[in-house]
């Protein structure tokens, strides 16, 4: 079930990673402009934000097993639409469909963890399954971009769609036990989950901005070549996998998992400051990239550990959906706002904006631990 949950997280955002990996091809072949490409990515997260709350209720109602099967199937359909797309409009259809698995991923996989994993191991398993997002970025990046250079990119995207169908078939053969229902008052997710959603909004704002502009910053300000600058994202993602597993395990063993979050927020602020200082000492940017991976990328996984401990298990889907909606909202808003800052004031101020977002996340996390209580 750990492997299935990790795979589900990997494919949930696959269509957006495909857009990033194939951006140059789509611009040249389909006439998609750069601003349209960026708008499509932002719109994809916007769709996921709107669908998150109903998706969470759906997962609580129909169960994680059916939800995971649906996630894989809809991902396959979205990728198929991208593979046959002949214009930006069809790409938009694929991106819109891709918002469904994005919205289902955290609620469904969180309930799987609650149903299948002993409490003492839930933190580390959550870290592994959340690292599936970075795995999806790698699969859609290096192999797909390489395949597009030698064969038609459409075949590569089609293969990814077939793999999603294989994931649906494998999931259908598994048995997911129903999570035990604990007593809880009412059906609301509570103040702690809403505060964690606010933390995720600020965190997502900063992370999406880094993902969008990090490589461009490396080329424009640090005189890196495009392939070398792309490794800034790779370093951030690879260290992020280790960070998500380690910090989530630590959070799972803590009396209050949310107590880890303020430290991650502060670590992210320091890491962004190191990146900003790279204007004067270019080698510092690699330490900044690793720091953002270790602290900021890990934040979403740890927040999911905290969410699972914040509500009765019958509300796990809705609680994950509320936190996910905040995170996706940050991803939708962050790049356009930071892009405006870059165009009007330069990269130095963009890092100020990103650092401020991470500082807000740290402050919210501190208030979470002081003003809300662990309920389960």
XYZ file of C-alpha atoms in Angstrom, residues 8-327:
320
model
C -0.803 7.747 -6.724
C 0.933 10.893 -5.503
C 3.375 10.646 -8.426
C 0.685 10.483 -11.129
C -1.655 13.001 -9.475
C 0.328 15.967 -10.843
C 1.883 14.223 -13.819
C 0.081 16.273 -16.465
C 1.471 19.520 -15.006
C 4.990 18.110 -14.875
C 4.564 17.047 -18.510
C 3.740 20.641 -19.453
C 6.925 21.835 -17.784
C 9.135 19.154 -19.325
C 7.696 19.607 -22.826
C 7.286 23.377 -22.669
C 9.772 24.159 -25.476
C 8.209 21.487 -27.719
C 4.672 22.723 -27.102
C 5.681 26.314 -27.807
C 7.287 25.411 -31.130
C 4.870 22.725 -32.349
C 1.455 23.881 -31.137
C 2.087 27.619 -31.043
C 1.500 27.842 -27.289
C 2.970 31.088 -25.984
C 5.042 31.271 -22.800
C 2.354 33.191 -20.933
C -0.280 30.633 -22.002
C 1.909 27.820 -20.696
C 2.321 29.542 -17.348
C -1.377 30.327 -17.259
C -2.252 26.686 -17.913
C -0.112 25.535 -14.997
C -1.687 28.123 -12.677
C -5.148 27.159 -13.931
C -4.416 23.494 -13.219
C -3.750 24.285 -9.577
C -6.818 26.542 -9.548
C -9.024 23.648 -10.700
C -7.491 21.391 -8.036
C -8.199 24.048 -5.398
C -11.868 24.268 -6.379
C -12.278 20.483 -6.467
C -10.407 19.705 -3.243
C -13.269 20.104 -0.776
C -15.853 18.061 -2.736
C -13.149 15.474 -3.479
C -12.402 15.092 0.222
C -16.071 14.506 1.004
C -16.253 12.008 -1.859
C -13.298 10.036 -0.493
C -14.895 9.910 2.963
C -18.112 8.675 1.354
C -16.909 6.049 -1.168
C -13.656 5.035 0.521
C -9.974 5.257 -0.444
C -9.901 2.098 -2.599
C -12.396 3.299 -5.201
C -10.955 6.806 -5.014
C -7.450 5.566 -5.846
C -8.711 3.540 -8.798
C -10.556 6.611 -10.071
C -7.442 8.723 -9.577
C -5.351 6.458 -11.813
C -8.057 6.196 -14.479
C -8.706 9.948 -14.706
C -4.945 10.585 -14.812
C -4.732 8.205 -17.781
C -7.549 10.062 -19.553
C -5.938 13.465 -18.896
C -2.581 12.283 -20.249
C -4.280 10.754 -23.298
C -5.903 14.114 -24.062
C -2.481 15.774 -23.824
C -0.956 13.116 -26.086
C -3.462 13.795 -28.892
C -3.831 17.561 -28.303
C -3.644 19.669 -31.433
C -4.031 23.088 -29.827
C -3.782 24.966 -26.550
C -7.511 24.410 -26.022
C -7.081 20.629 -25.850
C -4.154 21.066 -23.513
C -6.461 23.123 -21.296
C -8.970 20.233 -21.297
C -6.234 17.825 -20.218
C -5.092 20.176 -17.468
C -8.673 20.619 -16.222
C -9.164 16.847 -16.075
C -5.856 16.599 -14.245
C -7.296 18.703 -11.429
C -9.427 15.705 -10.397
C -6.565 13.350 -9.434
C -4.759 16.278 -7.817
C -7.764 16.873 -5.585
C -8.214 13.172 -4.783
C -4.574 12.340 -4.043
C -4.023 13.534 -0.471
C -7.469 12.585 0.911
C -7.327 9.079 -0.600
C -3.719 8.305 0.314
C -4.087 9.718 3.836
C -7.017 7.373 4.449
C -4.989 4.467 3.069
C -2.203 5.235 5.537
C -4.685 5.411 8.417
C -6.278 2.122 7.369
C -3.162 0.104 6.571
C -0.245 1.417 8.648
C 0.424 1.075 12.363
C 0.400 4.449 14.165
C 4.111 4.350 14.988
C 5.009 4.041 11.289
C 2.529 6.519 9.798
C 4.936 9.459 9.871
C 7.660 7.815 7.788
C 5.163 6.187 5.400
C 3.506 9.571 4.871
C 6.922 11.020 4.053
C 7.532 8.297 1.467
C 4.156 8.685 -0.213
C 4.444 12.493 -0.274
C 7.849 12.092 -1.939
C 5.938 10.543 -4.830
C 5.336 14.081 -6.096
C 9.091 14.514 -6.606
C 9.229 11.063 -8.218
C 6.551 12.155 -10.696
C 8.502 15.299 -11.491
C 11.597 13.209 -12.211
C 9.725 10.711 -14.427
C 8.075 13.503 -16.408
C 11.339 15.418 -16.601
C 14.498 13.532 -17.475
C 13.102 10.419 -19.283
C 10.287 12.241 -21.101
C 12.465 15.144 -22.217
C 15.092 12.674 -23.441
C 12.472 10.636 -25.307
C 11.078 13.760 -26.936
C 14.517 14.470 -28.356
C 14.638 11.169 -30.273
C 11.003 10.141 -30.873
C 7.608 11.849 -31.042
C 6.783 13.284 -27.612
C 3.186 12.099 -27.997
C 4.278 8.472 -27.722
C 6.084 9.227 -24.487
C 2.990 10.837 -22.945
C 0.914 7.898 -24.202
C 3.209 5.468 -22.388
C 2.651 7.423 -19.166
C -1.116 7.079 -19.705
C -0.747 3.303 -20.089
C 1.288 3.164 -16.869
C -1.567 4.961 -15.088
C -4.002 2.295 -16.305
C -1.601 -0.359 -15.021
C -1.663 1.423 -11.656
C -5.465 1.318 -11.648
C -5.415 -2.425 -12.399
C -2.872 -3.112 -9.647
C -4.865 -1.059 -7.145
C -8.072 -2.896 -8.025
C -6.442 -6.189 -7.002
C -5.527 -4.910 -3.542
C -7.695 -5.009 -0.455
C -7.785 -1.824 1.589
C -9.204 -2.364 5.087
C -11.756 0.145 6.279
C -10.167 2.517 8.805
C -11.562 2.127 12.333
C -13.976 4.928 13.186
C -13.288 6.843 16.354
C -15.811 8.993 18.059
C -15.702 12.661 17.258
C -17.927 15.646 17.826
C -19.692 16.936 14.756
C -18.473 16.808 11.184
C -16.261 19.920 11.137
C -12.533 19.561 10.612
C -11.699 22.020 13.391
C -9.527 25.080 13.898
C -6.241 23.168 13.730
C -6.888 21.867 10.207
C -7.984 25.306 9.005
C -4.803 26.796 10.483
C -2.747 24.104 8.758
C -4.482 25.048 5.501
C -3.325 28.643 6.024
C 0.201 27.352 6.653
C -0.018 25.325 3.420
C -1.223 28.390 1.485
C 1.858 30.410 2.487
C 4.163 27.436 1.962
C 2.683 26.701 -1.476
C 3.068 30.347 -2.507
C 6.787 30.236 -1.767
C 7.460 26.780 -3.191
C 5.618 27.409 -6.458
C 7.530 30.647 -6.918
C 10.852 28.874 -6.398
C 9.875 26.060 -8.785
C 8.917 28.574 -11.475
C 11.810 31.038 -11.294
C 14.774 29.184 -9.780
C 16.267 27.993 -13.080
C 15.554 31.340 -14.742
C 17.367 33.088 -11.882
C 20.353 30.793 -12.350
C 20.600 31.710 -16.025
C 19.810 35.423 -15.743
C 21.755 36.342 -12.598
C 24.325 33.606 -11.987
C 25.402 33.017 -15.596
C 24.601 29.292 -15.435
C 23.805 27.402 -18.610
C 20.219 26.194 -18.961
C 21.081 22.506 -18.293
C 23.127 23.395 -15.200
C 20.406 25.748 -13.928
C 17.866 22.936 -14.287
C 19.918 20.992 -11.751
C 18.959 23.579 -9.131
C 15.429 22.166 -9.287
C 16.804 18.617 -9.373
C 18.925 19.178 -6.243
C 15.969 20.746 -4.465
C 13.755 17.790 -5.400
C 16.232 15.037 -4.507
C 17.051 16.568 -1.125
C 13.308 17.156 -0.698
C 12.642 13.410 -0.882
C 15.091 12.773 1.952
C 13.696 15.727 3.901
C 10.109 14.573 3.568
C 10.915 11.064 4.806
C 13.149 12.191 7.688
C 11.041 15.087 8.982
C 7.764 13.162 8.611
C 9.215 10.295 10.631
C 10.282 12.751 13.319
C 6.825 14.373 13.304
C 5.113 10.994 13.550
C 7.090 10.175 16.707
C 6.381 13.557 18.330
C 3.504 14.144 20.716
C 2.447 17.023 18.451
C 3.524 16.626 14.796
C 2.858 20.320 14.131
C 5.675 21.249 16.520
C 8.117 20.448 13.697
C 6.559 22.957 11.281
C 7.887 26.260 12.729
C 11.450 24.930 12.418
C 10.832 23.968 8.804
C 9.472 27.443 8.060
C 12.467 29.145 9.657
C 14.855 26.810 7.829
C 13.155 27.740 4.556
C 13.597 31.473 5.300
C 17.327 30.997 5.956
C 17.683 28.914 2.778
C 16.064 31.619 0.639
C 18.402 34.190 2.201
C 21.346 32.002 1.147
C 19.976 31.905 -2.417
C 19.678 35.701 -2.443
C 23.292 36.018 -1.271
C 24.408 33.918 -4.252
C 24.401 37.094 -6.356
C 27.725 37.832 -4.699
C 28.982 34.247 -4.292
C 27.454 31.984 -6.919
C 28.395 28.718 -5.205
C 26.004 29.534 -2.349
C 23.016 28.851 -4.604
C 23.578 25.079 -4.351
C 23.430 25.204 -0.563
C 20.287 27.310 -0.814
C 18.691 24.802 -3.188
C 19.487 21.924 -0.824
C 18.134 23.895 2.126
C 14.844 24.677 0.389
C 14.501 20.974 -0.383
C 15.281 19.912 3.176
C 12.963 22.416 4.858
C 10.328 23.912 2.531
C 9.662 20.834 0.389
C 9.363 18.729 3.549
C 6.746 21.086 5.008
C 3.801 19.720 3.027
C 4.504 16.131 4.094
C 4.777 17.072 7.769
C 1.562 19.104 7.579
C -0.202 15.955 6.302
C 1.084 14.015 9.316
C -0.324 16.778 11.533
C -3.650 16.739 9.665
C -4.048 12.988 10.188
C -3.578 13.467 13.928
C -5.971 16.431 14.101
C -9.323 14.796 13.301
C -11.244 11.564 13.822
C -10.465 9.049 11.100
C -13.929 9.316 9.568
C -13.081 12.932 8.638
C -9.576 12.236 7.307
C -10.575 12.808 3.670
C -12.194 16.166 4.291
C -9.358 17.311 6.555
C -6.722 16.431 3.943
C -8.807 18.209 1.307
C -8.960 21.433 3.327
C -5.174 21.458 3.800
C -4.621 20.538 0.148
C -6.895 23.351 -1.010
C -4.668 25.814 0.825
C -1.525 24.325 -0.716
